[in-house]
Amino acid sequence: MARVLLVDDDPAIREVLSAYLRQEGYEVVEAADGLEALGKIPQASLVVLDLMLPRLSGWEVARELRRDYPELPVLMLTAKGEEEERIRGLDLGADDYVTKPFSPREVVARVRALLRRSGLKAELAFGELVIRPREREAYLAGEPLALSKLEFDLLLTLAQHPRLVWSRERLLERVWGTDFPGVDRVVDVHIAGLRKKLGEDGDNPRYIETVRGVGYRFQEE
């Protein structure tokens, strides 16, 4: 099931669009501001993004998103008649836009079209490890892995960027969210649990490598 991250500071818009999207069979995750959105991006198959957001603007969210998730589809919500907004958003990497006020049915249709032509990989394969982002499933040697939500988000975040070093602080921000009052040790505990389920050798890990003094990175076989 595709998961749509709906980012808008207007609760009425989120309520209406969420209802229409869920009616079409999509799972919906909501965010009311830019910082909250950044923490939920790893969960998304597509992002519906308003540009005028509190705490962190839609422009900044789009810039961060395109840097770390270049293939994630983005549908931008803009004010009617603001041509410069639309051009700037498209330049930042938005795939499509809808102007306010809009028809919820049009938004759903555009979401459906973007997902259909999306460049998102339906499957990530690393030897015996297979990850299916849209279904939120992972398999090792053909057997399903019983991962918690956080473990799956952590694995997907690392695996989508092989060889990229992630600090513990950045993993906290991406997977747990910017408002999580946690400490670095939380990341280490979840990495240890994830490695155990992956059958990792602590001294010679197959997939998740510790970068001493920094954090972790995913290594391709």
Coordinates of N, CA and C in Angstrom, one line a residue:
M1 N 0.8 -1.2 0.0 CA 0.0 0.0 0.0 C 0.9 1.2 0.0
A2 N 0.6 2.2 -0.9 CA 1.4 3.4 -1.0 C 1.0 4.3 0.2
R3 N 2.0 5.0 0.7 CA 1.8 5.8 1.9 C 2.1 7.3 1.4
V4 N 1.1 8.1 1.7 CA 1.2 9.5 1.3 C 1.5 10.4 2.5
L5 N 2.5 11.2 2.4 CA 2.8 12.2 3.5 C 2.1 13.5 3.1
L6 N 1.1 13.9 3.8 CA 0.4 15.1 3.6 C 0.8 16.2 4.5
V7 N 1.4 17.3 3.9 CA 2.0 18.4 4.7 C 1.3 19.7 4.4
D8 N 0.5 20.1 5.4 CA -0.2 21.4 5.3 C -0.5 21.9 6.7
D9 N -0.4 23.2 6.9 CA -0.7 23.7 8.3 C -2.2 23.9 8.5
D10 N -3.0 23.7 7.5 CA -4.5 23.9 7.7 C -5.1 22.6 8.0
P11 N -5.6 22.4 9.3 CA -6.2 21.1 9.6 C -7.4 20.7 8.8
A12 N -8.1 21.7 8.3 CA -9.3 21.4 7.5 C -8.9 20.8 6.2
I13 N -7.8 21.3 5.6 CA -7.4 20.8 4.3 C -6.8 19.4 4.5
R14 N -6.1 19.2 5.6 CA -5.5 17.8 5.9 C -6.7 16.8 6.1
E15 N -7.7 17.2 6.8 CA -8.8 16.3 7.1 C -9.5 15.9 5.8
V16 N -9.8 16.9 4.9 CA -10.5 16.5 3.7 C -9.7 15.7 2.8
L17 N -8.4 16.1 2.5 CA -7.6 15.3 1.6 C -7.3 13.9 2.2
S18 N -7.1 13.8 3.5 CA -6.8 12.5 4.1 C -8.0 11.6 3.9
A19 N -9.2 12.1 4.0 CA -10.4 11.3 3.8 C -10.5 10.8 2.4
Y20 N -10.2 11.7 1.4 CA -10.3 11.2 0.0 C -9.2 10.2 -0.3
L21 N -8.0 10.5 0.2 CA -6.9 9.6 -0.1 C -7.1 8.2 0.5
R22 N -7.6 8.2 1.7 CA -7.9 6.9 2.4 C -9.0 6.2 1.6
Q23 N -10.0 6.9 1.1 CA -11.0 6.3 0.4 C -10.5 5.6 -0.8
E24 N -9.4 6.1 -1.4 CA -8.8 5.5 -2.6 C -7.9 4.4 -2.2
G25 N -7.7 4.1 -0.9 CA -6.9 3.0 -0.5 C -5.5 3.3 -0.1
Y26 N -5.1 4.6 -0.1 CA -3.8 5.0 0.4 C -3.7 5.2 1.9
E27 N -2.6 4.9 2.4 CA -2.3 5.2 3.8 C -1.8 6.6 3.9
V28 N -2.2 7.4 4.9 CA -1.9 8.8 5.0 C -1.2 9.1 6.3
V29 N 0.0 9.8 6.2 CA 0.7 10.3 7.3 C 0.6 11.8 7.2
E30 N 0.3 12.5 8.3 CA 0.1 13.9 8.2 C 1.2 14.7 9.0
A31 N 1.5 15.9 8.5 CA 2.4 16.8 9.1 C 1.9 18.2 9.0
A32 N 2.0 19.0 10.1 CA 1.4 20.3 10.2 C 2.5 21.4 9.9
D33 N 3.7 21.1 9.9 CA 4.8 22.1 9.6 C 6.0 21.4 9.0
G34 N 6.9 22.2 8.6 CA 8.1 21.7 7.8 C 9.0 20.8 8.6
L35 N 9.2 21.1 9.8 CA 10.1 20.3 10.7 C 9.5 18.9 10.9
E36 N 8.2 18.9 11.2 CA 7.5 17.6 11.4 C 7.6 16.8 10.1
A37 N 7.4 17.4 9.0 CA 7.5 16.7 7.7 C 8.8 16.0 7.5
L38 N 9.9 16.7 7.8 CA 11.2 16.1 7.6 C 11.4 14.8 8.3
G39 N 10.8 14.8 9.5 CA 11.0 13.6 10.3 C 10.2 12.4 9.8
K40 N 9.2 12.7 8.9 CA 8.3 11.6 8.4 C 8.5 11.2 7.0
I41 N 9.4 11.9 6.3 CA 9.7 11.6 4.9 C 10.1 10.2 4.7
P42 N 10.9 9.6 5.6 CA 11.3 8.2 5.3 C 10.2 7.2 5.2
Q43 N 9.0 7.6 5.8 CA 7.8 6.7 5.7 C 7.1 6.8 4.4
A44 N 7.4 7.8 3.6 CA 6.5 8.1 2.5 C 6.8 7.5 1.2
S45 N 5.8 7.2 0.4 CA 5.9 6.8 -1.0 C 5.7 8.0 -1.9
L46 N 5.1 9.1 -1.4 CA 4.8 10.3 -2.1 C 4.6 11.4 -1.1
V47 N 4.9 12.7 -1.5 CA 4.7 13.8 -0.6 C 3.8 14.8 -1.2
V48 N 2.7 15.2 -0.5 CA 1.9 16.3 -0.9 C 2.3 17.5 -0.1
L49 N 2.9 18.5 -0.7 CA 3.6 19.5 0.1 C 3.0 21.0 -0.1
D50 N 2.5 21.5 0.9 CA 2.2 23.0 0.9 C 3.4 23.8 1.0
L51 N 3.5 24.9 0.4 CA 4.7 25.7 0.4 C 4.8 26.7 1.6
M52 N 3.7 27.2 2.0 CA 3.6 28.2 3.1 C 3.4 27.4 4.4
L53 N 4.5 27.1 5.1 CA 4.5 26.3 6.3 C 5.2 27.0 7.4
P54 N 4.7 26.8 8.7 CA 5.4 27.3 9.8 C 6.7 26.5 10.2
R55 N 7.5 27.1 10.9 CA 8.8 26.5 11.5 C 9.8 26.2 10.4
L56 N 9.4 25.6 9.3 CA 10.3 25.4 8.1 C 9.5 25.5 6.9
S57 N 9.9 26.3 5.9 CA 9.0 26.5 4.8 C 9.0 25.3 3.8
G58 N 8.0 25.2 3.0 CA 7.9 24.2 2.0 C 9.1 24.2 1.1
W59 N 9.7 25.4 0.8 CA 10.9 25.5 -0.1 C 12.0 24.7 0.6
E60 N 12.2 24.9 1.9 CA 13.3 24.2 2.6 C 13.1 22.7 2.6
V61 N 11.8 22.3 2.9 CA 11.5 20.9 2.9 C 11.8 20.3 1.6
A62 N 11.4 21.0 0.5 CA 11.6 20.4 -0.9 C 13.1 20.3 -1.1
R63 N 13.9 21.3 -0.7 CA 15.4 21.2 -0.9 C 16.0 20.1 -0.2
E64 N 15.6 19.9 1.1 CA 16.2 18.8 1.9 C 15.7 17.4 1.2
L65 N 14.5 17.4 0.9 CA 13.9 16.1 0.3 C 14.6 15.7 -1.0
R66 N 14.8 16.7 -1.8 CA 15.5 16.4 -3.1 C 16.9 16.0 -2.9
R67 N 17.6 16.5 -1.9 CA 19.0 16.1 -1.6 C 19.1 14.7 -1.2
D68 N 18.2 14.3 -0.3 CA 18.3 13.0 0.4 C 17.4 11.9 -0.3
Y69 N 16.3 12.3 -1.0 CA 15.4 11.4 -1.6 C 15.0 11.8 -3.0
P70 N 16.0 11.8 -3.9 CA 15.8 12.4 -5.2 C 14.7 11.7 -6.1
E71 N 14.3 10.5 -5.7 CA 13.3 9.8 -6.5 C 11.9 9.9 -5.9
L72 N 11.8 10.5 -4.8 CA 10.5 10.5 -4.1 C 9.6 11.5 -4.8
P73 N 8.4 11.1 -5.3 CA 7.5 12.1 -6.0 C 7.0 13.1 -5.0
V74 N 6.9 14.4 -5.5 CA 6.4 15.5 -4.8 C 5.3 16.2 -5.5
L75 N 4.1 16.3 -4.9 CA 3.0 17.1 -5.5 C 2.9 18.4 -4.6
M76 N 3.1 19.5 -5.3 CA 3.1 20.8 -4.6 C 1.8 21.5 -4.6
L77 N 1.4 22.1 -3.4 CA 0.2 22.9 -3.3 C 0.6 24.4 -3.3
T78 N 0.0 25.1 -4.3 CA 0.4 26.6 -4.4 C -0.8 27.4 -4.4
A79 N -0.6 28.7 -4.1 CA -1.7 29.7 -4.1 C -2.1 30.0 -5.6
K80 N -3.3 30.3 -5.8 CA -3.8 30.5 -7.1 C -3.2 31.8 -7.7
G81 N -2.7 31.6 -8.9 CA -2.2 32.8 -9.7 C -0.7 33.1 -9.4
E82 N -0.1 32.3 -8.4 CA 1.3 32.6 -8.1 C 2.2 31.8 -9.0
E83 N 2.4 32.4 -10.2 CA 3.3 31.7 -11.2 C 4.7 31.5 -10.7
E84 N 5.2 32.5 -10.1 CA 6.6 32.4 -9.6 C 6.8 31.3 -8.6
E85 N 5.8 31.1 -7.7 CA 5.8 30.0 -6.7 C 5.9 28.7 -7.5
R86 N 5.1 28.5 -8.5 CA 5.0 27.2 -9.2 C 6.4 27.0 -9.9
I87 N 6.9 28.0 -10.5 CA 8.2 27.9 -11.2 C 9.3 27.5 -10.3
R88 N 9.3 28.2 -9.1 CA 10.4 28.0 -8.1 C 10.2 26.6 -7.6
G89 N 9.0 26.2 -7.3 CA 8.8 24.8 -6.8 C 9.2 23.7 -7.8
L90 N 8.9 23.9 -9.0 CA 9.3 23.0 -10.0 C 10.8 22.9 -10.2
D91 N 11.4 24.1 -10.1 CA 12.9 24.2 -10.2 C 13.5 23.4 -9.0
L92 N 12.9 23.4 -7.9 CA 13.4 22.7 -6.7 C 13.2 21.2 -6.8
G93 N 12.4 20.8 -7.8 CA 12.3 19.3 -8.0 C 10.9 18.8 -7.8
A94 N 9.9 19.7 -7.6 CA 8.5 19.1 -7.5 C 8.1 18.5 -8.8
D95 N 7.3 17.4 -8.8 CA 7.0 16.7 -10.0 C 5.7 17.2 -10.6
D96 N 4.8 17.9 -9.8 CA 3.6 18.4 -10.3 C 3.0 19.4 -9.2
Y97 N 2.0 20.1 -9.6 CA 1.5 21.1 -8.7 C -0.1 21.2 -8.8
V98 N -0.7 21.6 -7.8 CA -2.2 21.9 -7.8 C -2.3 23.3 -7.1
T99 N -3.2 24.1 -7.7 CA -3.4 25.5 -7.1 C -4.6 25.5 -6.2
K100 N -4.5 26.2 -5.1 CA -5.6 26.4 -4.2 C -6.5 27.5 -4.7
P101 N -7.8 27.4 -4.5 CA -8.6 26.2 -4.0 C -8.6 25.1 -5.0
F102 N -8.6 23.9 -4.6 CA -8.5 22.8 -5.5 C -9.6 21.8 -5.2
S103 N -9.8 20.9 -6.1 CA -10.8 19.8 -5.9 C -10.0 18.6 -5.3
P104 N -10.5 18.0 -4.2 CA -9.8 16.9 -3.6 C -9.7 15.7 -4.6
R105 N -10.7 15.6 -5.5 CA -10.6 14.5 -6.5 C -9.5 14.7 -7.5
E106 N -9.2 16.0 -7.8 CA -8.1 16.3 -8.7 C -6.7 15.9 -8.0
V107 N -6.6 16.3 -6.7 CA -5.4 15.9 -5.9 C -5.2 14.4 -5.9
V108 N -6.3 13.7 -5.7 CA -6.2 12.2 -5.7 C -5.7 11.7 -7.0
A109 N -6.3 12.3 -8.1 CA -6.0 11.8 -9.5 C -4.5 12.1 -9.8
R110 N -4.0 13.2 -9.3 CA -2.6 13.6 -9.6 C -1.7 12.7 -8.7
V111 N -2.1 12.4 -7.5 CA -1.3 11.4 -6.7 C -1.2 10.1 -7.4
R112 N -2.3 9.6 -7.9 CA -2.4 8.3 -8.6 C -1.5 8.3 -9.8
A113 N -1.5 9.4 -10.6 CA -0.7 9.5 -11.8 C 0.8 9.5 -11.4
L114 N 1.2 10.3 -10.4 CA 2.6 10.4 -10.0 C 3.1 9.1 -9.5
L115 N 2.3 8.4 -8.7 CA 2.8 7.0 -8.2 C 2.9 6.1 -9.4
R116 N 2.0 6.2 -10.4 CA 2.1 5.3 -11.5 C 3.3 5.4 -12.3
R117 N 3.8 6.7 -12.5 CA 5.0 6.9 -13.3 C 6.2 7.2 -12.4
S118 N 6.1 7.0 -11.2 CA 7.2 7.2 -10.2 C 8.4 6.4 -10.5
G119 N 9.5 7.1 -10.3 CA 10.8 6.4 -10.5 C 11.2 5.6 -9.2
L120 N 10.4 5.7 -8.2 CA 10.7 4.9 -6.9 C 10.9 3.5 -7.2
K121 N 11.9 2.9 -6.7 CA 12.1 1.5 -6.9 C 11.1 0.7 -6.0
A122 N 10.5 -0.3 -6.7 CA 9.5 -1.1 -6.0 C 10.3 -2.1 -5.0
E123 N 11.6 -2.3 -5.3 CA 12.3 -3.3 -4.5 C 13.8 -2.9 -4.5
L124 N 14.4 -3.0 -3.3 CA 15.8 -2.8 -3.2 C 16.4 -4.2 -2.8
A125 N 17.4 -4.6 -3.6 CA 18.0 -6.0 -3.3 C 19.5 -5.9 -3.1
F126 N 19.9 -6.5 -2.0 CA 21.3 -6.5 -1.6 C 21.6 -8.0 -1.3
G127 N 22.0 -8.8 -2.3 CA 22.2 -10.2 -2.0 C 21.0 -10.9 -1.5
E128 N 21.1 -11.4 -0.3 CA 19.9 -12.1 0.3 C 18.9 -11.2 0.9
L129 N 19.3 -9.9 1.1 CA 18.3 -9.0 1.7 C 17.5 -8.3 0.6
V130 N 16.2 -8.3 0.7 CA 15.3 -7.6 -0.2 C 14.4 -6.7 0.6
I131 N 14.3 -5.5 0.2 CA 13.4 -4.5 0.9 C 12.4 -4.0 -0.1
R132 N 11.1 -4.0 0.3 CA 10.0 -3.5 -0.6 C 9.4 -2.3 0.1
P133 N 9.8 -1.1 -0.2 CA 9.4 0.1 0.5 C 7.9 0.3 0.5
R134 N 7.2 0.1 -0.6 CA 5.8 0.4 -0.7 C 5.0 -0.5 0.2
E135 N 5.4 -1.7 0.2 CA 4.7 -2.7 1.1 C 5.2 -2.7 2.5
R136 N 6.3 -2.0 2.7 CA 7.0 -1.9 4.0 C 7.3 -3.4 4.5
E137 N 7.9 -4.1 3.6 CA 8.3 -5.5 3.9 C 9.8 -5.7 3.6
A138 N 10.4 -6.6 4.4 CA 11.8 -6.9 4.1 C 12.0 -8.4 4.3
Y139 N 12.9 -9.0 3.5 CA 13.1 -10.4 3.5 C 14.6 -10.7 3.5
L140 N 14.9 -11.8 4.2 CA 16.3 -12.2 4.2 C 16.3 -13.7 3.8
A141 N 17.0 -14.0 2.7 CA 17.1 -15.3 2.2 C 15.7 -15.9 2.0
G142 N 14.8 -15.0 1.5 CA 13.4 -15.4 1.2 C 12.5 -15.5 2.4
E143 N 13.0 -15.3 3.6 CA 12.1 -15.3 4.8 C 11.8 -13.9 5.2
P144 N 10.5 -13.6 5.6 CA 10.1 -12.3 6.0 C 10.8 -11.9 7.3
L145 N 11.2 -10.7 7.4 CA 11.8 -10.2 8.7 C 10.7 -9.5 9.5
A146 N 10.6 -9.9 10.8 CA 9.7 -9.2 11.7 C 10.2 -8.0 12.3
L147 N 10.1 -6.9 11.5 CA 10.7 -5.6 11.9 C 9.6 -4.7 12.5
S148 N 10.0 -4.0 13.5 CA 9.1 -2.9 14.1 C 9.1 -1.8 13.1
K149 N 8.2 -0.9 13.3 CA 8.1 0.3 12.4 C 9.4 1.1 12.4
L150 N 10.0 1.3 13.6 CA 11.2 2.1 13.7 C 12.4 1.3 13.0
E151 N 12.4 0.0 13.2 CA 13.5 -0.8 12.6 C 13.4 -0.8 11.1
F152 N 12.2 -0.9 10.5 CA 12.0 -0.8 9.1 C 12.4 0.6 8.6
D153 N 12.0 1.6 9.2 CA 12.3 3.0 8.8 C 13.9 3.2 8.8
L154 N 14.5 2.7 9.9 CA 15.9 2.8 10.0 C 16.6 2.0 8.9
L155 N 16.2 0.8 8.6 CA 16.8 0.0 7.6 C 16.6 0.7 6.2
L156 N 15.4 1.1 5.9 CA 15.2 1.8 4.6 C 16.0 3.0 4.5
T157 N 16.0 3.8 5.5 CA 16.8 5.1 5.4 C 18.3 4.8 5.1
L158 N 18.9 3.8 5.7 CA 20.3 3.5 5.4 C 20.4 2.8 4.0
A159 N 19.5 1.9 3.7 CA 19.6 1.2 2.4 C 19.4 2.0 1.2
Q160 N 18.6 3.1 1.3 CA 18.3 3.9 0.2 C 19.6 4.8 -0.2
H161 N 20.6 4.8 0.7 CA 21.8 5.6 0.4 C 23.0 4.8 0.8
P162 N 23.3 3.7 0.0 CA 24.5 2.9 0.3 C 25.8 3.7 0.4
R163 N 26.6 3.4 1.3 CA 27.9 4.0 1.5 C 27.8 5.4 2.1
L164 N 26.6 6.0 2.2 CA 26.5 7.3 2.9 C 26.6 7.2 4.4
V165 N 27.4 7.9 5.0 CA 27.6 7.9 6.5 C 26.5 8.8 7.1
W166 N 25.8 8.2 8.0 CA 24.7 8.9 8.8 C 25.2 9.0 10.2
S167 N 25.2 10.2 10.7 CA 25.4 10.4 12.1 C 24.2 10.0 13.0
R168 N 24.5 9.7 14.2 CA 23.4 9.3 15.1 C 22.3 10.4 15.2
E169 N 22.8 11.7 15.3 CA 21.9 12.8 15.4 C 21.0 12.9 14.2
R170 N 21.6 12.7 13.0 CA 20.8 12.8 11.8 C 19.8 11.6 11.6
L171 N 20.2 10.4 12.1 CA 19.2 9.3 12.1 C 18.1 9.6 13.1
L172 N 18.4 10.2 14.2 CA 17.3 10.5 15.1 C 16.3 11.5 14.5
E173 N 16.9 12.5 13.8 CA 16.0 13.4 13.1 C 15.1 12.8 12.0
R174 N 15.8 11.9 11.2 CA 15.1 11.4 10.1 C 14.1 10.3 10.5
V175 N 14.4 9.4 11.4 CA 13.6 8.3 11.7 C 12.7 8.5 12.8
W176 N 13.2 9.2 13.9 CA 12.3 9.4 15.1 C 11.6 10.7 15.0
G177 N 12.1 11.7 14.2 CA 11.4 13.0 14.1 C 12.2 14.0 14.9
T178 N 12.0 15.2 14.4 CA 12.8 16.3 15.0 C 12.3 16.7 16.4
D179 N 11.1 16.3 16.8 CA 10.6 16.6 18.2 C 10.9 15.5 19.2
F180 N 11.6 14.4 18.7 CA 11.8 13.3 19.6 C 12.9 13.7 20.6
P181 N 12.6 13.7 21.9 CA 13.6 14.1 22.9 C 14.6 13.0 23.3
G182 N 15.1 12.3 22.3 CA 16.0 11.1 22.6 C 17.4 11.5 22.6
V183 N 18.2 10.4 22.9 CA 19.7 10.5 22.9 C 20.3 9.5 21.9
D184 N 21.6 9.7 21.6 CA 22.2 8.9 20.6 C 22.1 7.4 20.9
R185 N 22.1 7.1 22.2 CA 22.0 5.7 22.6 C 20.8 4.9 22.1
V186 N 19.7 5.7 21.9 CA 18.5 5.1 21.3 C 18.8 4.5 19.9
V187 N 19.6 5.2 19.1 CA 19.9 4.7 17.8 C 20.8 3.5 17.9
D188 N 21.7 3.5 18.8 CA 22.6 2.3 19.0 C 21.8 1.0 19.3
V189 N 20.8 1.2 20.2 CA 20.0 0.1 20.7 C 19.2 -0.5 19.5
H190 N 18.6 0.4 18.7 CA 17.8 -0.1 17.6 C 18.7 -0.7 16.5
I191 N 19.9 -0.1 16.3 CA 20.8 -0.7 15.3 C 21.2 -2.1 15.8
A192 N 21.4 -2.3 17.1 CA 21.8 -3.6 17.6 C 20.6 -4.6 17.4
G193 N 19.4 -4.2 17.6 CA 18.3 -5.1 17.4 C 18.1 -5.4 15.9
L194 N 18.3 -4.4 15.0 CA 18.2 -4.6 13.6 C 19.3 -5.6 13.1
R195 N 20.5 -5.4 13.6 CA 21.6 -6.3 13.2 C 21.3 -7.7 13.6
K196 N 20.7 -7.9 14.8 CA 20.4 -9.2 15.3 C 19.4 -9.9 14.3
K197 N 18.4 -9.2 13.9 CA 17.4 -9.7 13.0 C 18.0 -10.0 11.6
L198 N 19.0 -9.2 11.2 CA 19.7 -9.5 10.0 C 20.7 -10.6 10.0
G199 N 20.9 -11.1 11.2 CA 21.9 -12.2 11.4 C 23.3 -11.7 11.3
E200 N 23.5 -10.4 11.7 CA 24.9 -9.8 11.5 C 25.9 -10.3 12.5
D201 N 27.1 -10.4 12.0 CA 28.3 -10.7 12.8 C 28.8 -9.4 13.3
G202 N 28.8 -9.2 14.7 CA 29.2 -8.0 15.3 C 30.5 -7.5 14.9
D203 N 31.5 -8.4 14.7 CA 32.8 -8.0 14.3 C 33.0 -7.8 12.8
N204 N 32.1 -8.4 12.0 CA 32.3 -8.2 10.6 C 30.9 -8.1 10.0
P205 N 30.2 -7.0 10.2 CA 28.8 -6.8 9.8 C 28.7 -6.9 8.2
R206 N 27.6 -7.5 7.8 CA 27.4 -7.7 6.4 C 26.7 -6.5 5.7
Y207 N 25.8 -5.8 6.5 CA 25.1 -4.8 5.9 C 25.3 -3.4 6.5
I208 N 25.2 -3.4 7.9 CA 25.3 -2.1 8.6 C 26.6 -2.0 9.3
E209 N 27.4 -1.0 8.8 CA 28.8 -0.8 9.3 C 28.8 0.4 10.3
T210 N 29.5 0.2 11.3 CA 29.8 1.3 12.3 C 30.9 2.1 11.8
V211 N 30.7 3.4 11.7 CA 31.8 4.4 11.4 C 32.2 5.0 12.7
R212 N 33.3 4.6 13.3 CA 33.6 5.0 14.6 C 33.7 6.5 14.8
G213 N 33.1 7.0 15.9 CA 33.1 8.4 16.1 C 32.1 9.2 15.3
V214 N 31.4 8.6 14.4 CA 30.4 9.3 13.5 C 29.0 8.7 13.6
G215 N 28.9 7.5 13.1 CA 27.6 6.8 13.1 C 27.6 5.5 12.3
Y216 N 26.7 5.4 11.3 CA 26.5 4.2 10.6 C 26.4 4.4 9.1
R217 N 26.7 3.3 8.4 CA 26.4 3.4 6.9 C 26.0 2.0 6.5
F218 N 25.3 1.9 5.4 CA 24.8 0.7 4.8 C 25.8 0.3 3.7
Q219 N 26.3 -0.9 3.7 CA 27.3 -1.3 2.7 C 26.6 -2.4 1.8
E220 N 26.8 -2.2 0.5 CA 26.4 -3.2 -0.5 C 27.3 -4.3 -0.5
E221 N 26.8 -5.5 -0.8 CA 27.6 -6.7 -0.9 C 28.5 -6.6 -2.1

